[in-house]
PDB file of C-alpha atoms in Angstrom:
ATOM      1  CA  UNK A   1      16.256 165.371  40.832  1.00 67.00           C
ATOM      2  CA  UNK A   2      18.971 166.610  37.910  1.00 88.00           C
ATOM      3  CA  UNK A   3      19.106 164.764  34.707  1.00 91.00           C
ATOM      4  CA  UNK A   4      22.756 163.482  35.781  1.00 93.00           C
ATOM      5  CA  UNK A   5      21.231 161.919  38.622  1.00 92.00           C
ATOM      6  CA  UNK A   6      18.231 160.449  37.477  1.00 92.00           C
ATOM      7  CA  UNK A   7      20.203 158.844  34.448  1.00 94.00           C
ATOM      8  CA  UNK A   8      22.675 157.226  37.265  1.00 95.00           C
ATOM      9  CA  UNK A   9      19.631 155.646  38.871  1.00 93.00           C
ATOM     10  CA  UNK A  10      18.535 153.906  35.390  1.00 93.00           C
ATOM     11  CA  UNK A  11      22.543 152.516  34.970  1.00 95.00           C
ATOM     12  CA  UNK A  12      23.346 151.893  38.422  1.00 95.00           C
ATOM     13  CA  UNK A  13      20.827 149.042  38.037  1.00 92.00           C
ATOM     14  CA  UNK A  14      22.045 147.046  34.839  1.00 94.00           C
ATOM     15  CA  UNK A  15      25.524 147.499  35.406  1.00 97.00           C
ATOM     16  CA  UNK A  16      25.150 146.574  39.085  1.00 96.00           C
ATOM     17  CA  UNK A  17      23.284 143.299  37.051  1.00 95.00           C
ATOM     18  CA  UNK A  18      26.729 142.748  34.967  1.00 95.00           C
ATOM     19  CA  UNK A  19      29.079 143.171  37.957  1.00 96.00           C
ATOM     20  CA  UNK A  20      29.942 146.460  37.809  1.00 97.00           C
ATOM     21  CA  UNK A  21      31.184 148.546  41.217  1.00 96.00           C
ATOM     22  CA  UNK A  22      30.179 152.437  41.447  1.00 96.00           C
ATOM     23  CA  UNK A  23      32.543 155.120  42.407  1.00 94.00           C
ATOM     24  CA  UNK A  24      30.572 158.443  42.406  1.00 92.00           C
ATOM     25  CA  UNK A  25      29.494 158.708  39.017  1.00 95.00           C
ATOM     26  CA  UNK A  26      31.588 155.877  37.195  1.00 97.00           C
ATOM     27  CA  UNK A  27      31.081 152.310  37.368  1.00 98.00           C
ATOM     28  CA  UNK A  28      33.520 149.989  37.055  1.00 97.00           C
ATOM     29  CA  UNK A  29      34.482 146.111  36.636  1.00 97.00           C
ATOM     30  CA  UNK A  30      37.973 144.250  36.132  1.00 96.00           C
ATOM     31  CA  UNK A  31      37.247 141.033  34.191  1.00 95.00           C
ATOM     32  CA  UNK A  32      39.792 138.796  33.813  1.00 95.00           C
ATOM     33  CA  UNK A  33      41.071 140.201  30.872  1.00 97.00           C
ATOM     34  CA  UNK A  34      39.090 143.497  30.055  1.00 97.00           C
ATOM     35  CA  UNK A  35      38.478 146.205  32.575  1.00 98.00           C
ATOM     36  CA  UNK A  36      35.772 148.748  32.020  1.00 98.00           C
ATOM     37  CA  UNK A  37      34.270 151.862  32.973  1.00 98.00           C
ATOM     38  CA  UNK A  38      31.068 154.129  32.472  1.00 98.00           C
ATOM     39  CA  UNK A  39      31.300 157.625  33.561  1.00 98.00           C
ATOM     40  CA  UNK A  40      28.563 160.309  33.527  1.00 97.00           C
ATOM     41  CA  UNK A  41      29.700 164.198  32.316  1.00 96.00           C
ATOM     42  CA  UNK A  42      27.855 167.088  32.484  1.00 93.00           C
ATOM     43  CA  UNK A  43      28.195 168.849  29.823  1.00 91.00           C
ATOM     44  CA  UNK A  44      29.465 172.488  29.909  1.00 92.00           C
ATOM     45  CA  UNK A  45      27.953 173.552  27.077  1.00 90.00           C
ATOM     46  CA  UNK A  46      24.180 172.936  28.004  1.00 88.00           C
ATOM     47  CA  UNK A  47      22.140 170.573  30.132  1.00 84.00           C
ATOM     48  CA  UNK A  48      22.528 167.582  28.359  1.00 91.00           C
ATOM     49  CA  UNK A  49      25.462 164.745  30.037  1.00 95.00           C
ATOM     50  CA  UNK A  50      27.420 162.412  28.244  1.00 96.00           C
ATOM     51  CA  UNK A  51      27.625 158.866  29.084  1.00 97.00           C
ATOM     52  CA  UNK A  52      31.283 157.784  28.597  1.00 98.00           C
ATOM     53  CA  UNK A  53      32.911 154.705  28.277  1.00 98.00           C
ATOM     54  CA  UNK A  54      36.519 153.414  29.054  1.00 98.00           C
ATOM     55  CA  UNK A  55      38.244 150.012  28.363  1.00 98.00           C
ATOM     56  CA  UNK A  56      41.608 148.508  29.014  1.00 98.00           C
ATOM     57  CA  UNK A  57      44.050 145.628  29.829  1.00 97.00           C
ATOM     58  CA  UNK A  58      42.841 144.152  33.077  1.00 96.00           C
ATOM     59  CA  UNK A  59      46.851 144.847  34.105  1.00 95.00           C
ATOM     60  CA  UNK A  60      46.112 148.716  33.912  1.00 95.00           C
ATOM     61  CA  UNK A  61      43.513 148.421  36.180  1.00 94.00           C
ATOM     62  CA  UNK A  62      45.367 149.723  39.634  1.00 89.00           C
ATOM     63  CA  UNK A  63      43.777 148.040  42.595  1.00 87.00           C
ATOM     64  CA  UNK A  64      40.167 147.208  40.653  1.00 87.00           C
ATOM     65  CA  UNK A  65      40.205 151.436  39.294  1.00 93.00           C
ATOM     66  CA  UNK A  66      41.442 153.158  36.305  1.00 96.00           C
ATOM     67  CA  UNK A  67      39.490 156.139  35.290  1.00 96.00           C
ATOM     68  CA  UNK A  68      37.784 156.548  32.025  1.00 96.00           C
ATOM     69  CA  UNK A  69      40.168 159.385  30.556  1.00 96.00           C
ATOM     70  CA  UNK A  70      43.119 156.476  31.236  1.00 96.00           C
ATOM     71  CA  UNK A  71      41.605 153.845  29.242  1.00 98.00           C
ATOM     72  CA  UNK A  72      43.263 152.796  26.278  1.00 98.00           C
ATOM     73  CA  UNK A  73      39.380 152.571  23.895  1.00 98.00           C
ATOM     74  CA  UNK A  74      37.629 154.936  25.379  1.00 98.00           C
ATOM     75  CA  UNK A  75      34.123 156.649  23.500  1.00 98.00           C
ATOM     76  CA  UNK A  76      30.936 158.128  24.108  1.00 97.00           C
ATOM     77  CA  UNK A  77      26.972 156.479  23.652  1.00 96.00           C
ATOM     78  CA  UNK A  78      26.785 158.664  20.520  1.00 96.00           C
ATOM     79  CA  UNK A  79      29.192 156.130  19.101  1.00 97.00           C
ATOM     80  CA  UNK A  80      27.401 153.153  19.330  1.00 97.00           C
ATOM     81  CA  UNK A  81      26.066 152.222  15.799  1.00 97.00           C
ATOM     82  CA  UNK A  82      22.422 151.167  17.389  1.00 96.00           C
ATOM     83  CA  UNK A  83      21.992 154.217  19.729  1.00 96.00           C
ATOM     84  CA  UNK A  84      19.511 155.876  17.649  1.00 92.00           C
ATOM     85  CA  UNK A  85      19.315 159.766  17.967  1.00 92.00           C
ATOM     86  CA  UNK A  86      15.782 159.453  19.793  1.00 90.00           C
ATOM     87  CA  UNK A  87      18.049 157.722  21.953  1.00 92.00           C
ATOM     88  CA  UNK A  88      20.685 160.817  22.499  1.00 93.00           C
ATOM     89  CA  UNK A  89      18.104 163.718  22.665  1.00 91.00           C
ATOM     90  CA  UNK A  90      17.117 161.823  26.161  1.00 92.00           C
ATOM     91  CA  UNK A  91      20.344 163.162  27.627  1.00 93.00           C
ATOM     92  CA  UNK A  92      19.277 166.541  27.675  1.00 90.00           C
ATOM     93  CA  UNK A  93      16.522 168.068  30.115  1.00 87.00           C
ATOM     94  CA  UNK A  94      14.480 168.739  27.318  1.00 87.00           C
ATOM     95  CA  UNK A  95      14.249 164.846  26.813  1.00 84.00           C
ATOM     96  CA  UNK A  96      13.814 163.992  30.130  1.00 82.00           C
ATOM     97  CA  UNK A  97      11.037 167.143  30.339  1.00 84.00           C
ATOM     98  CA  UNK A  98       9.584 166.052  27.310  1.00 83.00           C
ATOM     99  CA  UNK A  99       8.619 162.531  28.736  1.00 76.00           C
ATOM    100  CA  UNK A 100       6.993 161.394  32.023  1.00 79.00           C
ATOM    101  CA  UNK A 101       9.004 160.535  34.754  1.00 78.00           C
ATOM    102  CA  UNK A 102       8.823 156.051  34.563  1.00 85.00           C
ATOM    103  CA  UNK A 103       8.540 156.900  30.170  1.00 90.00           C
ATOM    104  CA  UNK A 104      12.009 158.777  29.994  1.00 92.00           C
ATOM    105  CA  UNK A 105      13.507 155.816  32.380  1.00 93.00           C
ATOM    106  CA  UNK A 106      11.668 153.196  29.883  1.00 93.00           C
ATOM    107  CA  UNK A 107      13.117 154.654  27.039  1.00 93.00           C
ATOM    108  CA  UNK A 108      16.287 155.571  28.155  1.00 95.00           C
ATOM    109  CA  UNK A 109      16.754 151.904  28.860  1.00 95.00           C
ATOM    110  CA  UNK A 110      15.360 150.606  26.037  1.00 95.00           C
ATOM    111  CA  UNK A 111      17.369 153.038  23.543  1.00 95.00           C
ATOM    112  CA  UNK A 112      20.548 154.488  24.914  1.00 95.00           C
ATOM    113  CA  UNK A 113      21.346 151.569  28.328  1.00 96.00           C
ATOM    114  CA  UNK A 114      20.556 147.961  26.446  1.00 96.00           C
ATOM    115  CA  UNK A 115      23.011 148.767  23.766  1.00 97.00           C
ATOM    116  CA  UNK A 116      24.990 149.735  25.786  1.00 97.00           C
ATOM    117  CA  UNK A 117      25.074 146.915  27.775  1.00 97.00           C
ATOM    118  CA  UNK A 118      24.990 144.687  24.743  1.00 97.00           C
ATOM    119  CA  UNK A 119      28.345 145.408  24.171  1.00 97.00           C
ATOM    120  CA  UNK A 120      29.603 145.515  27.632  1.00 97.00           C
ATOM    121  CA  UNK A 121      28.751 141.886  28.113  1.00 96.00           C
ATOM    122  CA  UNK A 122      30.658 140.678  25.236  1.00 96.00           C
ATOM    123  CA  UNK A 123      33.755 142.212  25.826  1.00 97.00           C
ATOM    124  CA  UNK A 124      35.394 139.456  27.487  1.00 96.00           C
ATOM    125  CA  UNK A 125      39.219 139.558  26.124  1.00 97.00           C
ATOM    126  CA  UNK A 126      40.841 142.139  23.879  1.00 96.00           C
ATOM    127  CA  UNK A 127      39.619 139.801  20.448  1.00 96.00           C
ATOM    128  CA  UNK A 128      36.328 140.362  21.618  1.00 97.00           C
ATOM    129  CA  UNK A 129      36.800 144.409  22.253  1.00 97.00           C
ATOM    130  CA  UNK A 130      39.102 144.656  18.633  1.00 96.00           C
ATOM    131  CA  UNK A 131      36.025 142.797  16.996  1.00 97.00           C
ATOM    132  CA  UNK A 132      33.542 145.043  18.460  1.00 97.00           C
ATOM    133  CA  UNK A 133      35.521 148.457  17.807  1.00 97.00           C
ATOM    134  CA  UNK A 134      35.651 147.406  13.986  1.00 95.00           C
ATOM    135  CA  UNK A 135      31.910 146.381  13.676  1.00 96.00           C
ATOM    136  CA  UNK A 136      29.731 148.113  16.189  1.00 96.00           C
ATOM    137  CA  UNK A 137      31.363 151.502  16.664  1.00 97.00           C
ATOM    138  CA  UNK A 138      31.860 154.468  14.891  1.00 94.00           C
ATOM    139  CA  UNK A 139      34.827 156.208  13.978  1.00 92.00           C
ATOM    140  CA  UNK A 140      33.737 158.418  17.069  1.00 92.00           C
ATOM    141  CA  UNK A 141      36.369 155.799  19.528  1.00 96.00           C
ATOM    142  CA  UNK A 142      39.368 156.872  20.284  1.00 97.00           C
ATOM    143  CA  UNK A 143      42.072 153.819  20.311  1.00 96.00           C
ATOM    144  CA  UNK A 144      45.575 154.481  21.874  1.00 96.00           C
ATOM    145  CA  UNK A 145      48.511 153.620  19.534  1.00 94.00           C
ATOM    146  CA  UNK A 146      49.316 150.802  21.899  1.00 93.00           C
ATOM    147  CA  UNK A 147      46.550 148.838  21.887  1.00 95.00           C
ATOM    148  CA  UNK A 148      46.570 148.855  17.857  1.00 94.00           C
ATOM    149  CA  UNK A 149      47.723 146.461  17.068  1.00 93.00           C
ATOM    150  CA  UNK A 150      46.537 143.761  19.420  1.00 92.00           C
ATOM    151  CA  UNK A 151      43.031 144.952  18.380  1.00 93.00           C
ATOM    152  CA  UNK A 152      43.833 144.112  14.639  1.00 89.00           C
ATOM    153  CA  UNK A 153      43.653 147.947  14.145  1.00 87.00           C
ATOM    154  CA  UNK A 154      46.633 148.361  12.606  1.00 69.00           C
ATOM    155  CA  UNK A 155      45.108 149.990   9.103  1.00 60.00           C
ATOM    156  CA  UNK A 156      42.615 151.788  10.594  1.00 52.00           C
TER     157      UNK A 156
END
């Protein structure tokens, strides 16, 4: 099994847990006021994939869907303040290589997924998302000019 597809089998679970819908290798979920999205990449620089991450206006959302590259916050795991490096070097082959099979799913969970779905579950409305962008990110997220300001982003 590829790394892409054994990392899938780790998030389908917890974001299946919060709600989320899959659509090939994205999952999605339109709350009432924030949607979001997790996509896996391949890279094409090496063997490693990036877990992206999309979120928007619920409005934007067209019929429950908006892809990741449409979101207006939109940012990869490596910007999560408490995803540790240890954490990112298990997106490569050599990571999941390096561990055994039910230890790289463990960890990968335990260091990369629960953060992440830390801050999934308290984005609920765009106060919540603005708060989290400010404290919990890095300045890794991109943040479309027209979301700004009702983020409080205005300075930044």
């Amino acid at each position: 099994m590829e790394l892409q597809d054994e990392l899938a089998e780790v998030v389908s679970a917890d974001l299946a847990r919060l709600g989320f819908g899959r659509r090939s290798n994205s999952w999605y979920r339109a709350g009432k006021y924030v949607y979001a999205v997790v996509s896996l990449q391949r890279s094409s620089w090496d063997s490693s994939v990036y877990v992206n991450v999309g979120l928007s206006p619920v409005e934007q959302a067209n019929r429950g869907w908006l892809p990741e590259s449409k979101c207006q916050v939109r940012f990869r795991a490596d910007a999560i303040r408490s995803v540790s490096p240890a954490g990112l070097a298990l997106l490569s082959e050599a990571g999941l290589s390096s561990a055994g099979h039910e230890d790289w799913q463990e960890r990968v969970r335990r260091d990369l997924i629960d953060p992440l779905v830390q801050i999934l579950e308290r984005v609920v409305d765009l106060e919540s998302l603005g708060q989290i962008v400010r404290s919990e990110l890095s300045a890794k997220v991109m943040v479309h000019r027209d979301i700004r300001a009702a983020l409080h982003l205005e300075g930044d």
